[in-house]
mmCIF file with all atom_site columns, C-alpha atoms in Angstrom:
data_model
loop_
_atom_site.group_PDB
_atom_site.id
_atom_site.type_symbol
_atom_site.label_atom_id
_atom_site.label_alt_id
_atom_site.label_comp_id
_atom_site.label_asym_id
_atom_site.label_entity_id
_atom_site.label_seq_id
_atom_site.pdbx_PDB_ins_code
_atom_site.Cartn_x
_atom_site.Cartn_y
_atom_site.Cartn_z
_atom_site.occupancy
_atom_site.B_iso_or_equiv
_atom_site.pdbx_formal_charge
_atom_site.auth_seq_id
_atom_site.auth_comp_id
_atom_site.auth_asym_id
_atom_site.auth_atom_id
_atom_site.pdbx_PDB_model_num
ATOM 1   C CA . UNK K 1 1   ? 18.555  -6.902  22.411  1.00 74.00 ? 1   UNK K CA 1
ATOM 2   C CA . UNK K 1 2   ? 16.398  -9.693  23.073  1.00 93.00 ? 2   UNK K CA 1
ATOM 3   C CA . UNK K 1 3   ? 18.100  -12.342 20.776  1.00 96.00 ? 3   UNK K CA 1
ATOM 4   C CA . UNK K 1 4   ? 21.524  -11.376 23.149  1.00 95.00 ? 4   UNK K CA 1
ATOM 5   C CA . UNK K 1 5   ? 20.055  -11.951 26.593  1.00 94.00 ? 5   UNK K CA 1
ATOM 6   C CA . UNK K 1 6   ? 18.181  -15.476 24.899  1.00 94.00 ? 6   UNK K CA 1
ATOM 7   C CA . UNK K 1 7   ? 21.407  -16.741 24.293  1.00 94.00 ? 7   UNK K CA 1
ATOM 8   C CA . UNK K 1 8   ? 20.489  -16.550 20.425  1.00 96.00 ? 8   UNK K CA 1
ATOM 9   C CA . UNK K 1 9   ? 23.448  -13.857 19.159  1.00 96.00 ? 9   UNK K CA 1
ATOM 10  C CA . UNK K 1 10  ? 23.425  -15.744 15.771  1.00 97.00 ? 10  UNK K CA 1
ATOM 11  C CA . UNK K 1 11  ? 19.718  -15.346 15.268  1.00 97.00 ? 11  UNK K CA 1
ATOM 12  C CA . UNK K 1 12  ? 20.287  -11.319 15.217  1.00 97.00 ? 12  UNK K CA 1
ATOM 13  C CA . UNK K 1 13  ? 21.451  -10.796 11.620  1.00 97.00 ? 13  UNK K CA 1
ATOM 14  C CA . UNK K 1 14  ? 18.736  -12.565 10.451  1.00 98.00 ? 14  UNK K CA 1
ATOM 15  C CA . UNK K 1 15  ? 15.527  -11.814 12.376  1.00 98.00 ? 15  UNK K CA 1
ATOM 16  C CA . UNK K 1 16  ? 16.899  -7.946  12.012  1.00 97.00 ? 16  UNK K CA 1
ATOM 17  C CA . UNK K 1 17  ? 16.844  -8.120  8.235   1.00 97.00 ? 17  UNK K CA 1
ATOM 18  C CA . UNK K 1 18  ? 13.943  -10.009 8.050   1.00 98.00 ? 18  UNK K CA 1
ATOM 19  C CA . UNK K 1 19  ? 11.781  -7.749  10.690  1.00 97.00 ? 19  UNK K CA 1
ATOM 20  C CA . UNK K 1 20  ? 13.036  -4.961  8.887   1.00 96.00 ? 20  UNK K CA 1
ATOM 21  C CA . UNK K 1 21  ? 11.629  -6.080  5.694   1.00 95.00 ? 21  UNK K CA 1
ATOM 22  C CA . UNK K 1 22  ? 8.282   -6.766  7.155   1.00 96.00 ? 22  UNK K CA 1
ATOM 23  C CA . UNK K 1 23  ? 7.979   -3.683  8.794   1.00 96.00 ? 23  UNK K CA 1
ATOM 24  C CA . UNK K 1 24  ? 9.059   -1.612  5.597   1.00 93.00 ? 24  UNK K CA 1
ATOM 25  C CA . UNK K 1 25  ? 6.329   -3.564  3.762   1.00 92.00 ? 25  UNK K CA 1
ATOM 26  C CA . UNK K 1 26  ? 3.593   -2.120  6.531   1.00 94.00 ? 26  UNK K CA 1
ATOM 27  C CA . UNK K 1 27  ? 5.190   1.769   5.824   1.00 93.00 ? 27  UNK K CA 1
ATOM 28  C CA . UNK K 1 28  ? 5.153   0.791   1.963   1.00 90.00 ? 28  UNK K CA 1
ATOM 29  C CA . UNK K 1 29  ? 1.778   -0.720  1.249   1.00 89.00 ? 29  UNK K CA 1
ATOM 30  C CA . UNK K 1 30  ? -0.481  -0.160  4.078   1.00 91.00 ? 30  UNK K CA 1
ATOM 31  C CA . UNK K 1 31  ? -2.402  3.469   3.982   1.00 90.00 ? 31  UNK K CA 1
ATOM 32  C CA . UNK K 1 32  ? -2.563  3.860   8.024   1.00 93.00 ? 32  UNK K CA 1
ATOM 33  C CA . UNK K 1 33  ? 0.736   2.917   7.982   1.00 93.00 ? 33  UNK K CA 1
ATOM 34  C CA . UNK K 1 34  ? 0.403   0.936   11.562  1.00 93.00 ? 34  UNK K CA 1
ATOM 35  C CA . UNK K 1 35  ? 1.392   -2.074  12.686  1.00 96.00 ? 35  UNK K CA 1
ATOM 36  C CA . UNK K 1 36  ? 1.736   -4.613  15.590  1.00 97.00 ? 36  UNK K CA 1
ATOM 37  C CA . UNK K 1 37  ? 5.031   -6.670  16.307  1.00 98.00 ? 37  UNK K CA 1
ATOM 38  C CA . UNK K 1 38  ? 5.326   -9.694  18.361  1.00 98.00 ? 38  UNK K CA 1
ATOM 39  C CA . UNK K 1 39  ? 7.963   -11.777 19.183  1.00 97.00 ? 39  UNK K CA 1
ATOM 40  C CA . UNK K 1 40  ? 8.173   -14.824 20.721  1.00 97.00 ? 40  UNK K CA 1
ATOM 41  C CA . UNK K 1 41  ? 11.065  -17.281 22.017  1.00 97.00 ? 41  UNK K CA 1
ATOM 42  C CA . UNK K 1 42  ? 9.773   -21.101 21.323  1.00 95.00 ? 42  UNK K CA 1
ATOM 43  C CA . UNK K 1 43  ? 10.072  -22.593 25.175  1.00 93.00 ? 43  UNK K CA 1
ATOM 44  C CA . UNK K 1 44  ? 13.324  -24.853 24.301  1.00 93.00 ? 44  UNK K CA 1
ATOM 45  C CA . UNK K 1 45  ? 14.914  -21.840 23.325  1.00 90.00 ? 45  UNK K CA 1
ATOM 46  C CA . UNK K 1 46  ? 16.318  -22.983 20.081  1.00 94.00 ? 46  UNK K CA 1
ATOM 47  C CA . UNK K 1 47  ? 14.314  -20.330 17.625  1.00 97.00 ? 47  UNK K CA 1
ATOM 48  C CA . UNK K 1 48  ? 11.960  -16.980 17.595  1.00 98.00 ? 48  UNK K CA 1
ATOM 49  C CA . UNK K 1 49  ? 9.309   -16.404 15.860  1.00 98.00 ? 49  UNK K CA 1
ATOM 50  C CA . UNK K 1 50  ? 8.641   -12.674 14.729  1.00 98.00 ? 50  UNK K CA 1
ATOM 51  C CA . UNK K 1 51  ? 4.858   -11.509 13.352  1.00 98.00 ? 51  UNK K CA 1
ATOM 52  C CA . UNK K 1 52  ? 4.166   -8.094  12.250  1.00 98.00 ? 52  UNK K CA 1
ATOM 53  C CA . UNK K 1 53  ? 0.024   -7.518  12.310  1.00 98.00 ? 53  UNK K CA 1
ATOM 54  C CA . UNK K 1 54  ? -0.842  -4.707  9.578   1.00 97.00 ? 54  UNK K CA 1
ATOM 55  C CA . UNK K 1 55  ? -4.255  -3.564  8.000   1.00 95.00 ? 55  UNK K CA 1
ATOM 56  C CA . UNK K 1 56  ? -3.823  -4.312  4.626   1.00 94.00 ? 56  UNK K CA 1
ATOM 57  C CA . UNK K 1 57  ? -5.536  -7.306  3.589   1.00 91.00 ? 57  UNK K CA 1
ATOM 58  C CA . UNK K 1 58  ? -3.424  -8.043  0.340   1.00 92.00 ? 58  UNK K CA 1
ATOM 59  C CA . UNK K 1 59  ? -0.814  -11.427 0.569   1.00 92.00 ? 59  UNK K CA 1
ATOM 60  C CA . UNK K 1 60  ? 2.612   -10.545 0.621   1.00 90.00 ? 60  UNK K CA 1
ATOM 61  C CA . UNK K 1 61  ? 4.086   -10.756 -3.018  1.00 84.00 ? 61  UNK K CA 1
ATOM 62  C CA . UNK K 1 62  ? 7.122   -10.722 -4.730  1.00 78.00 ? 62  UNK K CA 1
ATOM 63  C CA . UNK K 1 63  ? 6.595   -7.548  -7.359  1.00 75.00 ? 63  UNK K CA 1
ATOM 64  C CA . UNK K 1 64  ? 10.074  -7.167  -8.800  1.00 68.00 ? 64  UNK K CA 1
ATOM 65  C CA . UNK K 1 65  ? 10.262  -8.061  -12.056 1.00 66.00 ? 65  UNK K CA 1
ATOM 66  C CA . UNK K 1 66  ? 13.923  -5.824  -13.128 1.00 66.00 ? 66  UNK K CA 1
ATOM 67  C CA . UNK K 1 67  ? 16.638  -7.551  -11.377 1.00 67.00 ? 67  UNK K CA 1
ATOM 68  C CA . UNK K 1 68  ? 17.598  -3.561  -11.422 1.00 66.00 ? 68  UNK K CA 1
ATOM 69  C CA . UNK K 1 69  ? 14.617  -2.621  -10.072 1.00 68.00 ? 69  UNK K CA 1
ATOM 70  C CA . UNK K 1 70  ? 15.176  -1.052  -6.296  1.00 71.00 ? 70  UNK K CA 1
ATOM 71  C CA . UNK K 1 71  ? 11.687  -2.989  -4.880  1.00 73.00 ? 71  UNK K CA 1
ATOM 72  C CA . UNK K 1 72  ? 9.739   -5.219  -4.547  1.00 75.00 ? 72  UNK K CA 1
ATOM 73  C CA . UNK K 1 73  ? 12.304  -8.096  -3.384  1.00 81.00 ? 73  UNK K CA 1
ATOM 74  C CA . UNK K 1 74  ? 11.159  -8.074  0.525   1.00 86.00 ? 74  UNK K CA 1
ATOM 75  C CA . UNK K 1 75  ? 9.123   -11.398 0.650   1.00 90.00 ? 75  UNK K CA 1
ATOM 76  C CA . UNK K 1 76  ? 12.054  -12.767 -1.078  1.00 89.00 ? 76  UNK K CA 1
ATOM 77  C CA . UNK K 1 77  ? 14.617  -11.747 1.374   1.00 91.00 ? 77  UNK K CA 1
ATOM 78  C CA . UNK K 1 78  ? 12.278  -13.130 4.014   1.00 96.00 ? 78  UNK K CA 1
ATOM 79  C CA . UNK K 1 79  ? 12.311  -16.515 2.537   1.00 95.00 ? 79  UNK K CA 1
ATOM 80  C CA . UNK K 1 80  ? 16.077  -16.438 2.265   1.00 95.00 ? 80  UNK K CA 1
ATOM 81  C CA . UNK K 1 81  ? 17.059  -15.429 5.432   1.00 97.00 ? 81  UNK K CA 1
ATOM 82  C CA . UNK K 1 82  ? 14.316  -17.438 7.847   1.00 98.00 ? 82  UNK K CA 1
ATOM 83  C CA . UNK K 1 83  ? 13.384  -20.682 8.183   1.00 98.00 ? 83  UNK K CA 1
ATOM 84  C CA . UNK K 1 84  ? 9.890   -20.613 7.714   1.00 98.00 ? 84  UNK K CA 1
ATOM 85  C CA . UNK K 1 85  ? 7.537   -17.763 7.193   1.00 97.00 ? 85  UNK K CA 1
ATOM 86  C CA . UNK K 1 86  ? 4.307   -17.309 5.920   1.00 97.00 ? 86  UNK K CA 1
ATOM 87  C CA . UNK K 1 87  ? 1.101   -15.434 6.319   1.00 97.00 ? 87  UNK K CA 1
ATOM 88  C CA . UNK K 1 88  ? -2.774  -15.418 7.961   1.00 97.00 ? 88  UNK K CA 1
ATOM 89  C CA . UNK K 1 89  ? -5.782  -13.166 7.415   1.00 97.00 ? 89  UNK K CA 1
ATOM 90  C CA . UNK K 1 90  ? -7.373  -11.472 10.499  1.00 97.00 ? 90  UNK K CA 1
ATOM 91  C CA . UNK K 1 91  ? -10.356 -13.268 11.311  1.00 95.00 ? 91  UNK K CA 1
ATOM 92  C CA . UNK K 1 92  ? -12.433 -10.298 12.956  1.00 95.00 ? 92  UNK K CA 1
ATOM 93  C CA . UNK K 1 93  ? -11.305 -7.537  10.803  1.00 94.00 ? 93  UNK K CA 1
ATOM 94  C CA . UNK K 1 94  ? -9.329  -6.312  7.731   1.00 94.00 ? 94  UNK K CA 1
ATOM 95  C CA . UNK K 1 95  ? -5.518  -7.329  7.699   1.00 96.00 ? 95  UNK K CA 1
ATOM 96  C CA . UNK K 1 96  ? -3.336  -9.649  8.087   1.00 97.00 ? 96  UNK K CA 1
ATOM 97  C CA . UNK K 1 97  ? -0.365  -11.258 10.216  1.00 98.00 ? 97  UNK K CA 1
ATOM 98  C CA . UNK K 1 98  ? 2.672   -11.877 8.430   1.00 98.00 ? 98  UNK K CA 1
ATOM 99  C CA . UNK K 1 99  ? 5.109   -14.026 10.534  1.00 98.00 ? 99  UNK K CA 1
ATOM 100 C CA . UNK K 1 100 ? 8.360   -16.115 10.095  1.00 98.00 ? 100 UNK K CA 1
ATOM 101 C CA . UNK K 1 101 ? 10.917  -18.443 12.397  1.00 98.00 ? 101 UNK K CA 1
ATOM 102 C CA . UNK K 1 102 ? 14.275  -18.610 12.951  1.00 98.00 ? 102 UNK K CA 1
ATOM 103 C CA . UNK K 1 103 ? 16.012  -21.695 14.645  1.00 97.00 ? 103 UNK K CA 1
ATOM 104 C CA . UNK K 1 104 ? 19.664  -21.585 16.065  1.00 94.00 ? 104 UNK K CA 1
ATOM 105 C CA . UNK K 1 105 ? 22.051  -24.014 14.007  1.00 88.00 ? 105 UNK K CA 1
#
């Protein structure tokens, strides 16, 4: 992995659960079902940052509203596990990026 080679091991657990939650969001919600990662490693090498690019122009939203419910906790998750995420519209077509960051301690 990435992360390993980057010297960021203790980045893994939560870019992978974070990633993971993006990218089930794009198989969830988006009718194509399609989607673009990047990732990039910030130039002092201290943090990633992670976008996923889908065509669904809705925000990403919290929908659970059973603390039993299965779904609907992924935007949550995000915010817990990264340090910053958040969220742009495509400017030339219908979509959106959602992104987040994770710095080494």
């Amino acid at each position: 992995m990435y992360l390993i080679a980057w010297e960021m091991a203790e980045l893994c657990d939560p870019v992978g659960l974070a990633l993971t939650e993006l990218v089930a969001n794009v198989v969830r919600h988006t009718p194509d079902r399609r989607a673009a990662v990047l990732m990039m490693r910030w130039p002092d090498r201290r943090g990633v940052r992670m976008e996923v690019t889908d065509t669904c122009q809705r925000p990403p939203v919290s929908t659970a509203v059973d603390e039993l419910a299965e779904g609907g906790r992924g935007v949550l998750i995000v915010d817990a596990v990264t340090d910053r995420w958040g969220w742009d519209p495509l400017p030339d077509r219908p979509g959106k990026t959602v992104w987040f960051e994770c710095v080494k301690s």
